GROMACS .gro file of C-alpha atoms in nm:
model
  334
    1MET     CA    1   2.220  -2.882   1.751
    2SER     CA    2   2.511  -3.015   1.966
    3LYS     CA    3   2.749  -2.852   2.211
    4ILE     CA    4   3.099  -2.926   2.079
    5LEU     CA    5   3.438  -2.845   2.232
    6VAL     CA    6   3.702  -2.774   1.974
    7THR     CA    7   4.043  -2.744   2.135
    8GLY     CA    8   4.300  -2.535   1.930
    9GLY     CA    9   3.993  -2.323   1.845
   10ALA     CA   10   4.217  -2.022   1.741
   11GLY     CA   11   4.439  -2.249   1.536
   12PHE     CA   12   4.434  -2.301   1.166
   13ILE     CA   13   4.216  -2.615   1.138
   14GLY     CA   14   4.028  -2.534   1.458
   15PHE     CA   15   3.916  -2.199   1.324
   16HIS     CA   16   3.790  -2.352   1.001
   17LEU     CA   17   3.622  -2.633   1.180
   18SER     CA   18   3.447  -2.400   1.434
   19SER     CA   19   3.318  -2.185   1.147
   20ARG     CA   20   3.172  -2.485   0.979
   21LEU     CA   21   3.010  -2.620   1.296
   22LEU     CA   22   2.868  -2.276   1.375
   23ALA     CA   23   2.725  -2.251   1.023
   24ARG     CA   24   2.529  -2.573   1.069
   25GLY     CA   25   2.388  -2.459   1.401
   26ASP     CA   26   2.607  -2.613   1.671
   27GLU     CA   27   2.712  -2.446   1.991
   28VAL     CA   28   3.098  -2.419   1.989
   29ALA     CA   29   3.329  -2.373   2.268
   30GLY     CA   30   3.680  -2.303   2.157
   31LEU     CA   31   3.980  -2.369   2.377
   32ASP     CA   32   4.320  -2.218   2.309
   33ASN     CA   33   4.608  -2.102   2.506
   34LEU     CA   34   4.709  -1.842   2.240
   35ASN     CA   35   5.076  -1.918   2.279
   36ASP     CA   36   5.340  -1.743   2.075
   37TYR     CA   37   5.464  -2.042   1.874
   38TYR     CA   38   5.369  -1.827   1.585
   39ASP     CA   39   5.216  -1.480   1.531
   40VAL     CA   40   4.951  -1.428   1.797
   41ASN     CA   41   4.784  -1.152   1.595
   42LEU     CA   42   4.682  -1.409   1.337
   43LYS     CA   43   4.513  -1.622   1.596
   44LEU     CA   44   4.339  -1.309   1.733
   45SER     CA   45   4.207  -1.216   1.381
   46ARG     CA   46   4.070  -1.574   1.346
   47LEU     CA   47   3.914  -1.538   1.680
   48LYS     CA   48   3.759  -1.202   1.577
   49GLN     CA   49   3.586  -1.383   1.295
   50LEU     CA   50   3.442  -1.648   1.523
   51GLU     CA   51   3.348  -1.416   1.806
   52SER     CA   52   3.125  -1.225   1.580
   53ARG     CA   53   2.911  -1.537   1.544
   54ASP     CA   54   2.628  -1.650   1.781
   55LYS     CA   55   2.693  -1.962   1.982
   56PHE     CA   56   3.079  -1.936   2.000
   57ARG     CA   57   3.283  -1.864   2.300
   58LEU     CA   58   3.652  -1.903   2.379
   59HIS     CA   59   3.805  -2.042   2.691
   60LYS     CA   60   4.164  -1.922   2.718
   61MET     CA   61   4.342  -2.229   2.885
   62ASP     CA   62   4.623  -2.460   2.847
   63LEU     CA   63   4.552  -2.819   2.785
   64SER     CA   64   4.812  -2.917   3.065
   65ASP     CA   65   4.603  -2.723   3.328
   66ARG     CA   66   4.451  -3.024   3.494
   67ASP     CA   67   4.214  -2.858   3.726
   68GLY     CA   68   4.108  -2.601   3.470
   69ILE     CA   69   4.021  -2.875   3.213
   70ARG     CA   70   3.836  -3.082   3.478
   71ARG     CA   71   3.623  -2.777   3.572
   72LEU     CA   72   3.556  -2.696   3.210
   73PHE     CA   73   3.419  -3.036   3.140
   74GLU     CA   74   3.218  -3.057   3.459
   75ASN     CA   75   3.055  -2.711   3.398
   76GLU     CA   76   2.985  -2.741   3.026
   77LYS     CA   77   2.885  -3.112   2.975
   78PHE     CA   78   2.985  -3.124   2.603
   79ASP     CA   79   2.824  -3.367   2.364
   80TYR     CA   80   3.133  -3.408   2.153
   81VAL     CA   81   3.496  -3.317   2.168
   82VAL     CA   82   3.735  -3.247   1.882
   83ASN     CA   83   4.089  -3.228   2.003
   84LEU     CA   84   4.305  -3.027   1.762
   85ALA     CA   85   4.516  -2.848   2.009
   86ALA     CA   86   4.880  -2.960   2.010
   87GLN     CA   87   5.232  -2.839   1.996
   88ALA     CA   88   5.276  -2.864   1.614
   89GLY     CA   89   5.580  -2.885   1.392
   90VAL     CA   90   5.835  -3.155   1.325
   91ARG     CA   91   6.143  -2.940   1.322
   92TYR     CA   92   6.047  -2.746   1.635
   93SER     CA   93   6.027  -3.077   1.837
   94ILE     CA   94   6.404  -3.124   1.794
   95ILE     CA   95   6.460  -2.772   1.949
   96ASN     CA   96   6.199  -2.771   2.223
   97PRO     CA   97   6.091  -3.134   2.312
   98TYR     CA   98   5.938  -3.059   2.654
   99SER     CA   99   5.663  -2.850   2.496
  100TYR     CA  100   5.550  -3.148   2.313
  101ILE     CA  101   5.518  -3.360   2.616
  102ASP     CA  102   5.331  -3.090   2.822
  103SER     CA  103   5.072  -3.021   2.532
  104ASN     CA  104   5.044  -3.353   2.339
  105ILE     CA  105   5.073  -3.608   2.614
  106VAL     CA  106   4.977  -3.438   2.950
  107GLY     CA  107   4.723  -3.227   2.769
  108PHE     CA  108   4.575  -3.522   2.598
  109VAL     CA  109   4.530  -3.732   2.906
  110ASN     CA  110   4.335  -3.436   3.057
  111ILE     CA  111   4.106  -3.442   2.754
  112LEU     CA  112   4.057  -3.809   2.782
  113GLU     CA  113   3.973  -3.772   3.161
  114GLY     CA  114   3.731  -3.493   3.092
  115CYS     CA  115   3.554  -3.705   2.831
  116ARG     CA  116   3.544  -4.024   3.049
  117HIS     CA  117   3.395  -3.848   3.355
  118ASN     CA  118   3.133  -3.625   3.181
  119GLY     CA  119   2.947  -3.845   2.932
  120VAL     CA  120   3.104  -3.720   2.607
  121LYS     CA  121   2.939  -3.908   2.328
  122HIS     CA  122   3.254  -3.914   2.093
  123LEU     CA  123   3.610  -3.791   2.093
  124VAL     CA  124   3.753  -3.704   1.770
  125PHE     CA  125   4.129  -3.623   1.787
  126ALA     CA  126   4.392  -3.512   1.535
  127SER     CA  127   4.681  -3.747   1.471
  128SER     CA  128   4.918  -3.690   1.180
  129SER     CA  129   5.072  -3.849   0.874
  130SER     CA  130   5.398  -3.810   1.047
  131VAL     CA  131   5.320  -4.119   1.248
  132TYR     CA  132   5.409  -4.326   0.936
  133GLY     CA  133   5.785  -4.226   1.009
  134ALA     CA  134   6.013  -4.468   0.842
  135ASN     CA  135   5.735  -4.661   0.660
  136THR     CA  136   5.807  -4.680   0.284
  137LYS     CA  137   5.508  -4.898   0.171
  138MET     CA  138   5.270  -4.656  -0.012
  139PRO     CA  139   4.997  -4.537  -0.004
  140PHE     CA  140   5.021  -4.534   0.371
  141SER     CA  141   4.741  -4.736   0.520
  142VAL     CA  142   4.583  -4.723   0.860
  143HIS     CA  143   4.599  -5.101   0.868
  144ASN     CA  144   4.982  -5.103   0.866
  145ASN     CA  145   5.185  -5.078   1.185
  146VAL     CA  146   5.356  -4.743   1.267
  147ASP     CA  147   5.624  -4.835   1.511
  148HIS     CA  148   5.920  -4.634   1.379
  149PRO     CA  149   5.855  -4.252   1.423
  150VAL     CA  150   6.140  -4.016   1.322
  151SER     CA  151   6.031  -3.708   1.529
  152LEU     CA  152   5.920  -3.662   1.880
  153TYR     CA  153   5.613  -3.481   1.738
  154ALA     CA  154   5.526  -3.805   1.557
  155ALA     CA  155   5.588  -4.009   1.858
  156THR     CA  156   5.342  -3.792   2.071
  157LYS     CA  157   5.072  -3.838   1.798
  158LYS     CA  158   5.130  -4.214   1.794
  159SER     CA  159   5.105  -4.204   2.179
  160ASN     CA  160   4.760  -4.011   2.151
  161GLU     CA  161   4.631  -4.304   1.940
  162LEU     CA  162   4.739  -4.556   2.194
  163MET     CA  163   4.609  -4.355   2.484
  164ALA     CA  164   4.278  -4.309   2.322
  165HIS     CA  165   4.254  -4.687   2.258
  166VAL     CA  166   4.308  -4.747   2.630
  167TYR     CA  167   4.017  -4.524   2.723
  168SER     CA  168   3.797  -4.675   2.459
  169SER     CA  169   3.875  -5.016   2.579
  170LEU     CA  170   3.858  -4.954   2.950
  171TYR     CA  171   3.559  -4.713   2.957
  172GLY     CA  172   3.373  -4.752   2.626
  173LEU     CA  173   3.464  -4.414   2.519
  174PRO     CA  174   3.405  -4.383   2.145
  175CYS     CA  175   3.733  -4.246   1.998
  176THR     CA  176   3.820  -4.165   1.631
  177GLY     CA  177   4.174  -4.055   1.538
  178LEU     CA  178   4.237  -3.866   1.217
  179ARG     CA  179   4.574  -3.876   1.046
  180PHE     CA  180   4.587  -3.550   0.857
  181PHE     CA  181   4.823  -3.510   0.565
  182THR     CA  182   4.996  -3.164   0.502
  183VAL     CA  183   4.697  -2.925   0.543
  184TYR     CA  184   4.711  -2.599   0.363
  185GLY     CA  185   4.477  -2.310   0.277
  186PRO     CA  186   4.358  -1.964   0.389
  187TRP     CA  187   4.445  -1.861   0.740
  188GLY     CA  188   4.713  -2.113   0.744
  189ARG     CA  189   5.015  -2.141   0.981
  190PRO     CA  190   5.305  -1.909   0.913
  191ASP     CA  191   5.557  -2.195   0.978
  192MET     CA  192   5.421  -2.398   0.697
  193ALA     CA  193   5.585  -2.425   0.356
  194LEU     CA  194   5.304  -2.241   0.160
  195PHE     CA  195   5.302  -1.944   0.395
  196LEU     CA  196   5.692  -1.917   0.408
  197PHE     CA  197   5.723  -1.947   0.035
  198THR     CA  198   5.450  -1.691  -0.050
  199LYS     CA  199   5.599  -1.442   0.188
  200ALA     CA  200   5.955  -1.487   0.060
  201ILE     CA  201   5.861  -1.478  -0.314
  202LYS     CA  202   5.657  -1.161  -0.265
  203GLU     CA  203   5.949  -0.992  -0.082
  204GLY     CA  204   6.207  -1.111  -0.348
  205LYS     CA  205   6.398  -1.331  -0.094
  206PRO     CA  206   6.514  -1.691  -0.149
  207ILE     CA  207   6.304  -1.979  -0.033
  208GLU     CA  208   6.457  -2.290   0.138
  209VAL     CA  209   6.381  -2.598  -0.062
  210PHE     CA  210   6.456  -2.913   0.129
  211ASN     CA  211   6.555  -3.250  -0.017
  212TYR     CA  212   6.649  -3.047  -0.327
  213GLY     CA  213   6.280  -3.010  -0.419
  214LYS     CA  214   6.219  -3.399  -0.445
  215MET     CA  215   5.999  -3.401  -0.134
  216ARG     CA  216   5.651  -3.549  -0.216
  217ARG     CA  217   5.356  -3.439  -0.006
  218ASP     CA  218   4.987  -3.535  -0.007
  219PHE     CA  219   4.872  -3.166   0.015
  220THR     CA  220   4.520  -3.154   0.149
  221TYR     CA  221   4.313  -2.840   0.136
  222VAL     CA  222   4.166  -2.732   0.469
  223ASP     CA  223   3.795  -2.737   0.358
  224ASP     CA  224   3.841  -3.099   0.262
  225ILE     CA  225   3.990  -3.169   0.601
  226VAL     CA  226   3.712  -2.998   0.773
  227GLU     CA  227   3.439  -3.168   0.570
  228GLY     CA  228   3.587  -3.508   0.666
  229VAL     CA  229   3.601  -3.411   1.039
  230VAL     CA  230   3.246  -3.289   1.040
  231LYS     CA  231   3.114  -3.609   0.881
  232LEU     CA  232   3.310  -3.818   1.129
  233ILE     CA  233   3.184  -3.636   1.439
  234ASP     CA  234   2.849  -3.774   1.366
  235HIS     CA  235   2.985  -4.129   1.273
  236LEU     CA  236   3.042  -4.298   1.593
  237PRO     CA  237   3.301  -4.587   1.584
  238VAL     CA  238   3.171  -4.933   1.676
  239PRO     CA  239   3.363  -5.247   1.780
  240ASN     CA  240   3.490  -5.458   1.483
  241PRO     CA  241   3.344  -5.804   1.529
  242GLU     CA  242   3.618  -5.946   1.309
  243TRP     CA  243   3.899  -5.798   1.512
  244SER     CA  244   4.154  -6.067   1.633
  245GLY     CA  245   4.430  -6.052   1.869
  246ASP     CA  246   4.613  -6.315   1.670
  247ALA     CA  247   4.633  -6.066   1.373
  248PRO     CA  248   4.559  -5.729   1.528
  249ASP     CA  249   4.438  -5.462   1.293
  250PRO     CA  250   4.579  -5.127   1.413
  251ALA     CA  251   4.300  -4.919   1.265
  252THR     CA  252   4.011  -5.096   1.436
  253SER     CA  253   3.944  -5.272   1.761
  254TYR     CA  254   3.716  -5.483   1.981
  255ALA     CA  255   3.650  -5.150   2.146
  256PRO     CA  256   3.460  -4.845   1.986
  257TYR     CA  257   3.785  -4.708   1.837
  258ARG     CA  258   3.881  -4.613   1.483
  259LEU     CA  259   4.170  -4.456   1.283
  260TYR     CA  260   4.131  -4.272   0.938
  261ASN     CA  261   4.365  -4.106   0.705
  262ILE     CA  262   4.243  -3.767   0.559
  263GLY     CA  263   4.455  -3.686   0.266
  264ASN     CA  264   4.415  -3.576  -0.096
  265ASN     CA  265   4.538  -3.930  -0.215
  266ASN     CA  266   4.753  -3.754  -0.473
  267PRO     CA  267   5.109  -3.677  -0.367
  268VAL     CA  268   5.270  -3.369  -0.531
  269GLU     CA  269   5.651  -3.295  -0.569
  270LEU     CA  270   5.754  -2.985  -0.402
  271GLU     CA  271   5.896  -2.853  -0.725
  272THR     CA  272   5.544  -2.880  -0.877
  273PHE     CA  273   5.397  -2.711  -0.572
  274ILE     CA  274   5.639  -2.418  -0.611
  275THR     CA  275   5.552  -2.387  -0.978
  276CYS     CA  276   5.192  -2.362  -0.902
  277LEU     CA  277   5.264  -2.099  -0.644
  278GLU     CA  278   5.471  -1.910  -0.876
  279ASP     CA  279   5.192  -1.905  -1.139
  280CYS     CA  280   4.940  -1.772  -0.882
  281LEU     CA  281   5.178  -1.499  -0.761
  282GLY     CA  282   5.301  -1.411  -1.110
  283ARG     CA  283   5.661  -1.415  -0.975
  284LYS     CA  284   5.950  -1.672  -0.993
  285ALA     CA  285   6.099  -1.798  -0.679
  286VAL     CA  286   6.473  -1.775  -0.591
  287LYS     CA  287   6.546  -2.124  -0.467
  288LYS     CA  288   6.807  -2.224  -0.204
  289LEU     CA  289   6.836  -2.611  -0.251
  290LEU     CA  290   6.907  -2.788   0.067
  291PRO     CA  291   6.942  -3.158   0.189
  292ILE     CA  292   6.649  -3.315   0.387
  293GLN     CA  293   6.611  -3.205   0.742
  294PRO     CA  294   6.633  -3.433   1.058
  295GLY     CA  295   6.280  -3.563   1.141
  296ASP     CA  296   6.145  -3.504   0.787
  297VAL     CA  297   6.027  -3.792   0.554
  298PRO     CA  298   6.075  -3.782   0.185
  299ALA     CA  299   5.704  -3.867   0.091
  300THR     CA  300   5.356  -3.897   0.215
  301TYR     CA  301   5.070  -4.052   0.032
  302ALA     CA  302   4.732  -4.129   0.201
  303ASP     CA  303   4.531  -4.447   0.136
  304ILE     CA  304   4.176  -4.310   0.197
  305GLU     CA  305   3.975  -4.628   0.093
  306ASP     CA  306   3.827  -4.653   0.456
  307LEU     CA  307   3.725  -4.292   0.466
  308GLU     CA  308   3.533  -4.332   0.131
  309LYS     CA  309   3.377  -4.666   0.245
  310GLU     CA  310   3.264  -4.545   0.586
  311ILE     CA  311   3.136  -4.187   0.516
  312GLY     CA  312   3.132  -4.162   0.131
  313PHE     CA  313   3.379  -3.883   0.124
  314ARG     CA  314   3.720  -3.816  -0.041
  315PRO     CA  315   3.920  -3.494  -0.055
  316ALA     CA  316   3.923  -3.357  -0.412
  317THR     CA  317   4.048  -2.995  -0.417
  318PRO     CA  318   4.316  -2.962  -0.697
  319ILE     CA  319   4.642  -2.820  -0.579
  320ALA     CA  320   4.638  -2.521  -0.821
  321GLN     CA  321   4.284  -2.433  -0.692
  322GLY     CA  322   4.376  -2.454  -0.324
  323ILE     CA  323   4.692  -2.255  -0.378
  324GLY     CA  324   4.500  -1.994  -0.559
  325LYS     CA  325   4.259  -1.951  -0.268
  326PHE     CA  326   4.547  -1.922  -0.019
  327VAL     CA  327   4.720  -1.651  -0.227
  328GLU     CA  328   4.392  -1.456  -0.258
  329TRP     CA  329   4.347  -1.471   0.125
  330TYR     CA  330   4.715  -1.376   0.183
  331ASN     CA  331   4.704  -1.061  -0.043
  332LYS     CA  332   4.388  -0.959   0.116
  333TYR     CA  333   4.490  -1.022   0.482
  334TYR     CA  334   4.848  -0.869   0.432
   0.00000   0.00000   0.00000
């Protein structure tokens, strides 16, 4: 049994991860500020599920609260930290950029400092497929440079990877960054396409289909994401003896630092995604076809070779099965 801090504990992935860790016997401290970026009632419903379990407690706090985070780490002495808390959303970063700096940059350095000063064995943190930005070589590999983000959200996630490397290099803090690819499933975020589409189709309203339905996404079911995270918590990164500054590998280091993609390794066109959803709902969508939005990328596709090699795991939930589970949850919850 370990004591694990999960930031963003009332969030979509944080809720599922906390449930999984509690099921295997870990003590879980959730941290969340319960902000109103989306429906707080959904977050409270997730928390109600978690708080009915032994060995879970919530700390309502903002990541940017330097003194609060410092005291939390000093008092609790966590074994492991999984940082999932962040201001999410590519499009919202165009509207409200400052919230991304407060949560994703200031908040992350507070987490790094807490880990550094309190003997945390391993920091696992959420990055994002959005860091690939203007890259077009596919599948996206963690061994390729990602220096051309197209949204501030992506830039903050790239910054997190760089900040973690500094702490790994200077202080020997083992850090693993995980680039998640379009996560979906039960209890998902209401600002994500699957949730928005389901709600609109059930209400007979049109859905906004960007890039005229030609977007391709490596949709990854949440249980697959969580399984990868749990396996990697216990898989501490070690220095790469072959790392060279003459040809630096972005995914590894001379320090205990590692980056992985967690994606389904099977990009699906948005039109196909919508067809699967229509089949599950038994209703046709009214589509409003629109051009691609600023900050979006036309396609994502994860190279997961390293994930398979290191922990013997690859996401495998078919899109139709995953959408079916989401629709089943949505109908029950609402």
